[in-house]
Coordinates of C-alpha atoms in Angstrom, one line a residue:
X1 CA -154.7 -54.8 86.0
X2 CA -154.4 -57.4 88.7
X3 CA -152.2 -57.8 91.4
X4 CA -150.5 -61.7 92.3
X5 CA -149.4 -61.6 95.6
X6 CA -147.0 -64.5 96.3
X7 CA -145.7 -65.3 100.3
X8 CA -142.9 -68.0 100.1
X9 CA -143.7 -70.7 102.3
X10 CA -140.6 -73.4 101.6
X11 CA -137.3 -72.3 100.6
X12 CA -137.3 -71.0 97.0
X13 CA -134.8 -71.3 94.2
X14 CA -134.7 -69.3 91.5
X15 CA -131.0 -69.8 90.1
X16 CA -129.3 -67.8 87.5
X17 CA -126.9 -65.4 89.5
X18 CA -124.3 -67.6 88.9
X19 CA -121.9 -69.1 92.3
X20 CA -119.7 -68.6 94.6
X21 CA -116.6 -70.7 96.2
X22 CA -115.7 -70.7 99.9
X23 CA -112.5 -70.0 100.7
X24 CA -112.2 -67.7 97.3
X25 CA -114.8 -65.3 96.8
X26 CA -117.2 -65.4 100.0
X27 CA -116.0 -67.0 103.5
X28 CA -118.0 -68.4 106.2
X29 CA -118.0 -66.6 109.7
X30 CA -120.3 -67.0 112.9
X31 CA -123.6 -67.8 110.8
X32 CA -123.2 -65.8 107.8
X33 CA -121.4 -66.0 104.0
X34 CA -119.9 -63.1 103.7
X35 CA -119.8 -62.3 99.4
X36 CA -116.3 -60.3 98.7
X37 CA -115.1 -59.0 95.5
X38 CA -111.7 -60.1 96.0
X39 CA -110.7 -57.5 92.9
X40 CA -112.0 -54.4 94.4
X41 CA -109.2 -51.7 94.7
X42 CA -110.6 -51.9 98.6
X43 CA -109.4 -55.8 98.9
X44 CA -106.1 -55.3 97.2
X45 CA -104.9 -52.8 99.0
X46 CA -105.4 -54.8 102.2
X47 CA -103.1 -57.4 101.3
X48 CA -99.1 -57.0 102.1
X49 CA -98.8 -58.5 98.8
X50 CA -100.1 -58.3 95.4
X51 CA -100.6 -62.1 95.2
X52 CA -104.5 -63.8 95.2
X53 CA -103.2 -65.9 98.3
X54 CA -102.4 -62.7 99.8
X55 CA -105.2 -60.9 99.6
X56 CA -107.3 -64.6 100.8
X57 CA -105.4 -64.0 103.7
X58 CA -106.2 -60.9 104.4
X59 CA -109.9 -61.1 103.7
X60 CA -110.4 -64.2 105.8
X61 CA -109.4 -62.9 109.0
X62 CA -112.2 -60.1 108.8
X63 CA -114.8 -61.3 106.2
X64 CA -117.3 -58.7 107.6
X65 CA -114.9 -55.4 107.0
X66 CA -114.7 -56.6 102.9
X67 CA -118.3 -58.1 102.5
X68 CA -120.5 -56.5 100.1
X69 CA -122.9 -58.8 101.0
X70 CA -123.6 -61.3 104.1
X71 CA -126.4 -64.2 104.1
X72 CA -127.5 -66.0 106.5
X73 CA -125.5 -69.2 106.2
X74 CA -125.1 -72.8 107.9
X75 CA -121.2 -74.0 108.5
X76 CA -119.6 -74.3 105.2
X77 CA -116.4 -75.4 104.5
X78 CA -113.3 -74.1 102.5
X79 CA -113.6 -75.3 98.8
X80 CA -117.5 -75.5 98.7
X81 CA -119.6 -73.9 95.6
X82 CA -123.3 -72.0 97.0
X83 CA -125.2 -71.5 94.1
X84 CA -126.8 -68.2 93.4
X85 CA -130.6 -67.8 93.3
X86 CA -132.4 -64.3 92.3
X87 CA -135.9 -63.2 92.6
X88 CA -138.4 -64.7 90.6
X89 CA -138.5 -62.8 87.5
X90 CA -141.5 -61.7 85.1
X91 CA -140.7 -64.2 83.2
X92 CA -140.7 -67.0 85.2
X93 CA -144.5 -65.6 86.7
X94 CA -145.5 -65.3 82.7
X95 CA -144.4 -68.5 82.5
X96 CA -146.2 -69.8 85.5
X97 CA -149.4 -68.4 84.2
X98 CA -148.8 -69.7 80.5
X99 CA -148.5 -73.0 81.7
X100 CA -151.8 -72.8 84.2
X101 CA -153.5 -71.1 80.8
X102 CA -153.1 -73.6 78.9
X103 CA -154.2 -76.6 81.3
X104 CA -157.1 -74.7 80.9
X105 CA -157.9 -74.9 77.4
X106 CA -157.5 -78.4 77.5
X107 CA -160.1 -79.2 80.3
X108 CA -162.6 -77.0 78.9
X109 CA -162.4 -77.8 75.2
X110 CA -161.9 -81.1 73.4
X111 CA -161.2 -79.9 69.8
X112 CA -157.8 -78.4 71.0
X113 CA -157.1 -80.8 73.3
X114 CA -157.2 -83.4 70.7
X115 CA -155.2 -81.2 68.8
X116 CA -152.5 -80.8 71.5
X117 CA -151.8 -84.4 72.1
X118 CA -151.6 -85.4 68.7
X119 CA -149.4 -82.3 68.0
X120 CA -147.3 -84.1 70.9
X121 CA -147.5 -87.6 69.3
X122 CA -146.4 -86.0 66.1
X123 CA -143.7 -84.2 67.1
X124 CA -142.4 -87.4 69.6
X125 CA -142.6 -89.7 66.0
X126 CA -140.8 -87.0 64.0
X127 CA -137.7 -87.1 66.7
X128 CA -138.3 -83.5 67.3
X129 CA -135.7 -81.8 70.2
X130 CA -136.9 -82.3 74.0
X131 CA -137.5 -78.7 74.6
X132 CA -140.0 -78.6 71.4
X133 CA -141.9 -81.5 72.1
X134 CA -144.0 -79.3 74.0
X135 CA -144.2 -76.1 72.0
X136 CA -145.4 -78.2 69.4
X137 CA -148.9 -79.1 71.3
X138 CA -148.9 -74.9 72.6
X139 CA -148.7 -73.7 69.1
X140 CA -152.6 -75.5 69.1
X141 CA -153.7 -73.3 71.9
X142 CA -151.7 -70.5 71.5
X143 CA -151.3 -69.7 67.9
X144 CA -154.6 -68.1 66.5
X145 CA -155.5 -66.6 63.3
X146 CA -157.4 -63.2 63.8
X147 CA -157.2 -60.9 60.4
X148 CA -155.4 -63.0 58.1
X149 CA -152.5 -62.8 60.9
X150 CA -150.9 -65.4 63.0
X151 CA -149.8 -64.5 66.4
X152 CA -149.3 -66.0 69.9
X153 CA -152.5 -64.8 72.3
X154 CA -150.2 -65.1 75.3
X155 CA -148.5 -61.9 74.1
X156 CA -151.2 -60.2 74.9
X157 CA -150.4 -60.6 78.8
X158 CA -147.4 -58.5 80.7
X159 CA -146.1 -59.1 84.0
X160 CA -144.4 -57.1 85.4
X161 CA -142.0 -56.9 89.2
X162 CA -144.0 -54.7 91.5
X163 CA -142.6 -54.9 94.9
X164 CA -140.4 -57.7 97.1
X165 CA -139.8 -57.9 101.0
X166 CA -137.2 -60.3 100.1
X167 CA -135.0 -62.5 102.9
X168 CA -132.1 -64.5 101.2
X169 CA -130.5 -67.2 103.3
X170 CA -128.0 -70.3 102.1
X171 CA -129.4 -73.8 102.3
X172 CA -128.1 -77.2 102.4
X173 CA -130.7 -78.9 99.3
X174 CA -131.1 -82.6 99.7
X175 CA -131.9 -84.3 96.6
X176 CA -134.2 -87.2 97.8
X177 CA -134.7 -90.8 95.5
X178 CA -137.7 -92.1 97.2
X179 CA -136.1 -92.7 100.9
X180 CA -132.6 -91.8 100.6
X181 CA -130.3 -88.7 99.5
X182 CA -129.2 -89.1 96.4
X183 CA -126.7 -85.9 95.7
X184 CA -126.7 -82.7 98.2
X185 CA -125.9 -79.4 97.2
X186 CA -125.7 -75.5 98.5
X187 CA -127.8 -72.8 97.3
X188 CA -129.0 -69.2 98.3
X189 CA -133.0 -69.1 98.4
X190 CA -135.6 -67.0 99.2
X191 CA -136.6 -67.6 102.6
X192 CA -140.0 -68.5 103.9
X193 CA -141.9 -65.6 104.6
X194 CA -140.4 -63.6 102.1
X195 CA -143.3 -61.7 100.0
X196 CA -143.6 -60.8 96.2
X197 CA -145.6 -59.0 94.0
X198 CA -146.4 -58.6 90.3
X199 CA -148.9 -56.9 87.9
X200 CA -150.7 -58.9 85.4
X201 CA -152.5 -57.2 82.9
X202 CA -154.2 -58.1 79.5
X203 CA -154.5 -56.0 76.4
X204 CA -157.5 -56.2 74.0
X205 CA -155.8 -57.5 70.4
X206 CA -156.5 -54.7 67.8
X207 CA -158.6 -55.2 64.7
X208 CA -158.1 -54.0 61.2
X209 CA -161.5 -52.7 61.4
X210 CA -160.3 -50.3 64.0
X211 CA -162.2 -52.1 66.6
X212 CA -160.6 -54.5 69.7
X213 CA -161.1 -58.1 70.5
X214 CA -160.4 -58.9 74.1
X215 CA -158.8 -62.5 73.5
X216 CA -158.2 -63.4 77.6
X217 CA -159.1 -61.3 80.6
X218 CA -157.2 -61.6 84.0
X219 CA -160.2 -63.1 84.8
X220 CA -159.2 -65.8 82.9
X221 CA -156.1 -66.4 84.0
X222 CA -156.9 -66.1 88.2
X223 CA -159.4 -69.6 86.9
X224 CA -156.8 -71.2 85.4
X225 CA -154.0 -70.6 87.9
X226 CA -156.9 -71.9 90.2
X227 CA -157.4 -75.0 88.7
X228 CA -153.1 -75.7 88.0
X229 CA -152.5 -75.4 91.4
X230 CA -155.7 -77.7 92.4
X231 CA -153.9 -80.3 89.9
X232 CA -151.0 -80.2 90.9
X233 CA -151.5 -79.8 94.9
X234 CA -153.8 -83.1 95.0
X235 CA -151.0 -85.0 92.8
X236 CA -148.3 -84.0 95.5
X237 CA -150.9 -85.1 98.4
X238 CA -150.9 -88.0 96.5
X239 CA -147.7 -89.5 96.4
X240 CA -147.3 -88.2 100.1
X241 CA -145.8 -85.2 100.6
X242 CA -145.8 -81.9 102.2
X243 CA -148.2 -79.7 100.4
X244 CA -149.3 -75.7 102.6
X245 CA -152.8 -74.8 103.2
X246 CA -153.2 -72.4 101.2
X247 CA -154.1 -71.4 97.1
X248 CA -150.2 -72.6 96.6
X249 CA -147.7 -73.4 93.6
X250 CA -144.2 -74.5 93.8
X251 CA -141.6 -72.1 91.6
X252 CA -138.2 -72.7 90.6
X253 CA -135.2 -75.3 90.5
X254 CA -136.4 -78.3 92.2
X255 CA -140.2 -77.7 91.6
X256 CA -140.2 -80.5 89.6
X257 CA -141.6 -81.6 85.4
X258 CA -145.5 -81.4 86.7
X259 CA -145.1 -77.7 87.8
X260 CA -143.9 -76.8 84.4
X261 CA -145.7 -78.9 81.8
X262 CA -149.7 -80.4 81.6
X263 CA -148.1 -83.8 82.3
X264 CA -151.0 -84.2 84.3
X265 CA -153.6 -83.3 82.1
X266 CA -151.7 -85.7 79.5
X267 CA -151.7 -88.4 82.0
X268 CA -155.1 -88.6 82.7
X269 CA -156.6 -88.1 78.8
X270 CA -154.2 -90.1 77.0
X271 CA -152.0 -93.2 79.2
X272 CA -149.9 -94.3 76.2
X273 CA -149.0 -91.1 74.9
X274 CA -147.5 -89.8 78.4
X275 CA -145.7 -93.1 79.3
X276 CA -144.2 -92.8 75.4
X277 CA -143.1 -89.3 76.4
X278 CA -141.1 -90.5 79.3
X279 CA -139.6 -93.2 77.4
X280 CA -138.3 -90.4 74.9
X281 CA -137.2 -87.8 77.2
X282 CA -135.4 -91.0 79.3
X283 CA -133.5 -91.5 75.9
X284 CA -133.1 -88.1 74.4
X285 CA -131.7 -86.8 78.0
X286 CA -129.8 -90.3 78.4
X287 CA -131.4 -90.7 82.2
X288 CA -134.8 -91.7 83.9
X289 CA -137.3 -88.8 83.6
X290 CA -139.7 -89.4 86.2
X291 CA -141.5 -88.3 89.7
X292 CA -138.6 -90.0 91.8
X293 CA -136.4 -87.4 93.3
X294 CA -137.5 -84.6 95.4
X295 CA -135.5 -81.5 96.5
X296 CA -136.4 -80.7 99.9
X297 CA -135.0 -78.1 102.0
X298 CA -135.4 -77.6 105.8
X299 CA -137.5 -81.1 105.7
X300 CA -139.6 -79.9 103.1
X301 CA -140.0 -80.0 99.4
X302 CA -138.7 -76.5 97.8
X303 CA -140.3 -74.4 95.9
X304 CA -143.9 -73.4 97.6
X305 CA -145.7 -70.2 97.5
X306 CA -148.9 -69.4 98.8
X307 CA -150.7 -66.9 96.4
X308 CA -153.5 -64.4 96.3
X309 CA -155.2 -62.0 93.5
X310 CA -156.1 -58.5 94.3

């Protein structure tokens, strides 16, 4: 078993709890959003009447005796929607690691990385959904025959939540299209500073002979998160933008398409084939899929952890 340690350095975003509305269900008051169930027996009996603006009324002269939760939080005015992030899941580190995984079997062997992009190329022609264009080239890499049976080798890997010193805070995001904000929006994040943890661990696939084959190690997968976030670090240097000095990744909403695909890798090998898929997601998703927004936070682009093995 390993140990991924992960220290937030840029405001993080992992949303899926749903949202809140000021003014409704959490209310601003001297730095904080305080988060009230406004149908807990508690808040209804504090309202003269039984009616929603009553009960408003009451909670909005004393958020902080109702809260069931309070965030650190800039102004925000009556009528606005926060969005709700979480800690990052398992999943969402499996995935991470899947990803990184597979970048790696294409650098270090041509047969399936021949296989992958024409797998891609196939699957583009045939009109195939968005969200399979890819699994179509992973089935390559992942899908193996051991036995007479097919089966994904990446089941062979569990992640699982250890530990979190977590600090949640709202933040105004700023959606940037090269030098000017193009939408802005409000979201609770993890804070910088804020530190996760997760075991990852690979099981040996079992034979029929009674034996074990060990498939991928964790060795394996602490070379090929090395080598993703070496990728994808220089390409964000590249086009000029904040990148921490440290082993890093960016997580979450706002990461952006490199962080959660080998469009690099695709990029580089095959030209034609990556600007075709950009014309086709463009079409399929009816607008431009590219590298021109940013989400920044704070000044800085969201989404960066720093992260060590043990």
């Amino acid at each position: 078993m390993a140990v991924l340690r992960l220290r937030v350095d840029t405001p993080l975003f992992v949303l899926g709890g749903g949202s809140l509305v000021v003014g409704l269900d959490a209310f601003y008051s001297g730095g904080f959003l305080y988060v009230v169930d406004i149908t807990s027996p508690r808040v209804l009996a504090a309202a003269a009447a039984g009616s929603l603006e009553g009960v408003i009324k009451a909670v909005s002269s004393r958020p902080a005796d109702y809260a069931k939760a309070c965030i650190p939080s800039p102004p925000l005015p009556d009528k606005t929607e926060v969005k709700l992030g979480v800690i990052p899941p398992a999943s969402t580190i499996k995935g991470l690691l899947r990803t990184a995984y597979l970048l790696r079997v294409l650098h270090a062997d041509d047969k399936p990385a021949s296989g992958f992009l024409q797998a891609v190329g196939e699957a583009i022609d045939e009109g195939a959904a968005p969200k399979y264009v890819a699994s179509a080239g992973e089935e390559v890499v992942f899908k193996r025959v051991i036995d007479g049976r097919r089966f994904d080798i990446f089941s062979l890997v569990a992640v699982r939540e250890r530990r979190a010193e977590a600090q949640f805070k709202v933040y105004r995001v700023d959606v940037y299209e090269r030098d000017r904000v193009k939408a802005s929006f409000y979201a609770v994040g993890l804070a910088p500073g804020s530190r996760l943890e997760y075991e990852v661990s690979t099981r040996p696939k079992p034979r029929e002979d009674g034996g074990f084959e060990q498939v991928l190690t964790e060795g394996d997968l602490k070379e090929a998160l090395k080598l993703f976030s070496q990728s994808l670090t220089a390409f964000e240097r590249g086009r000029g933008l904040y990148v921490p000095n440290c082993n890093a990744v960016r997580l979450g909403f706002g990461a952006g398409r490199r962080w959660k695909t080998v469009l690099n890798f695709i990029e580089q090998r095959d030209p034609q084939l990556f600007r075709k898929i950009e014309s086709y997601m463009s079409q399929r998703l009816g607008r431009p899929w590219g590298d021109n927004t940013v989400k920044t936070a704070e000044g800085k682009p969201v989404g960066w952890v720093c992260y060590e093995w043990s």
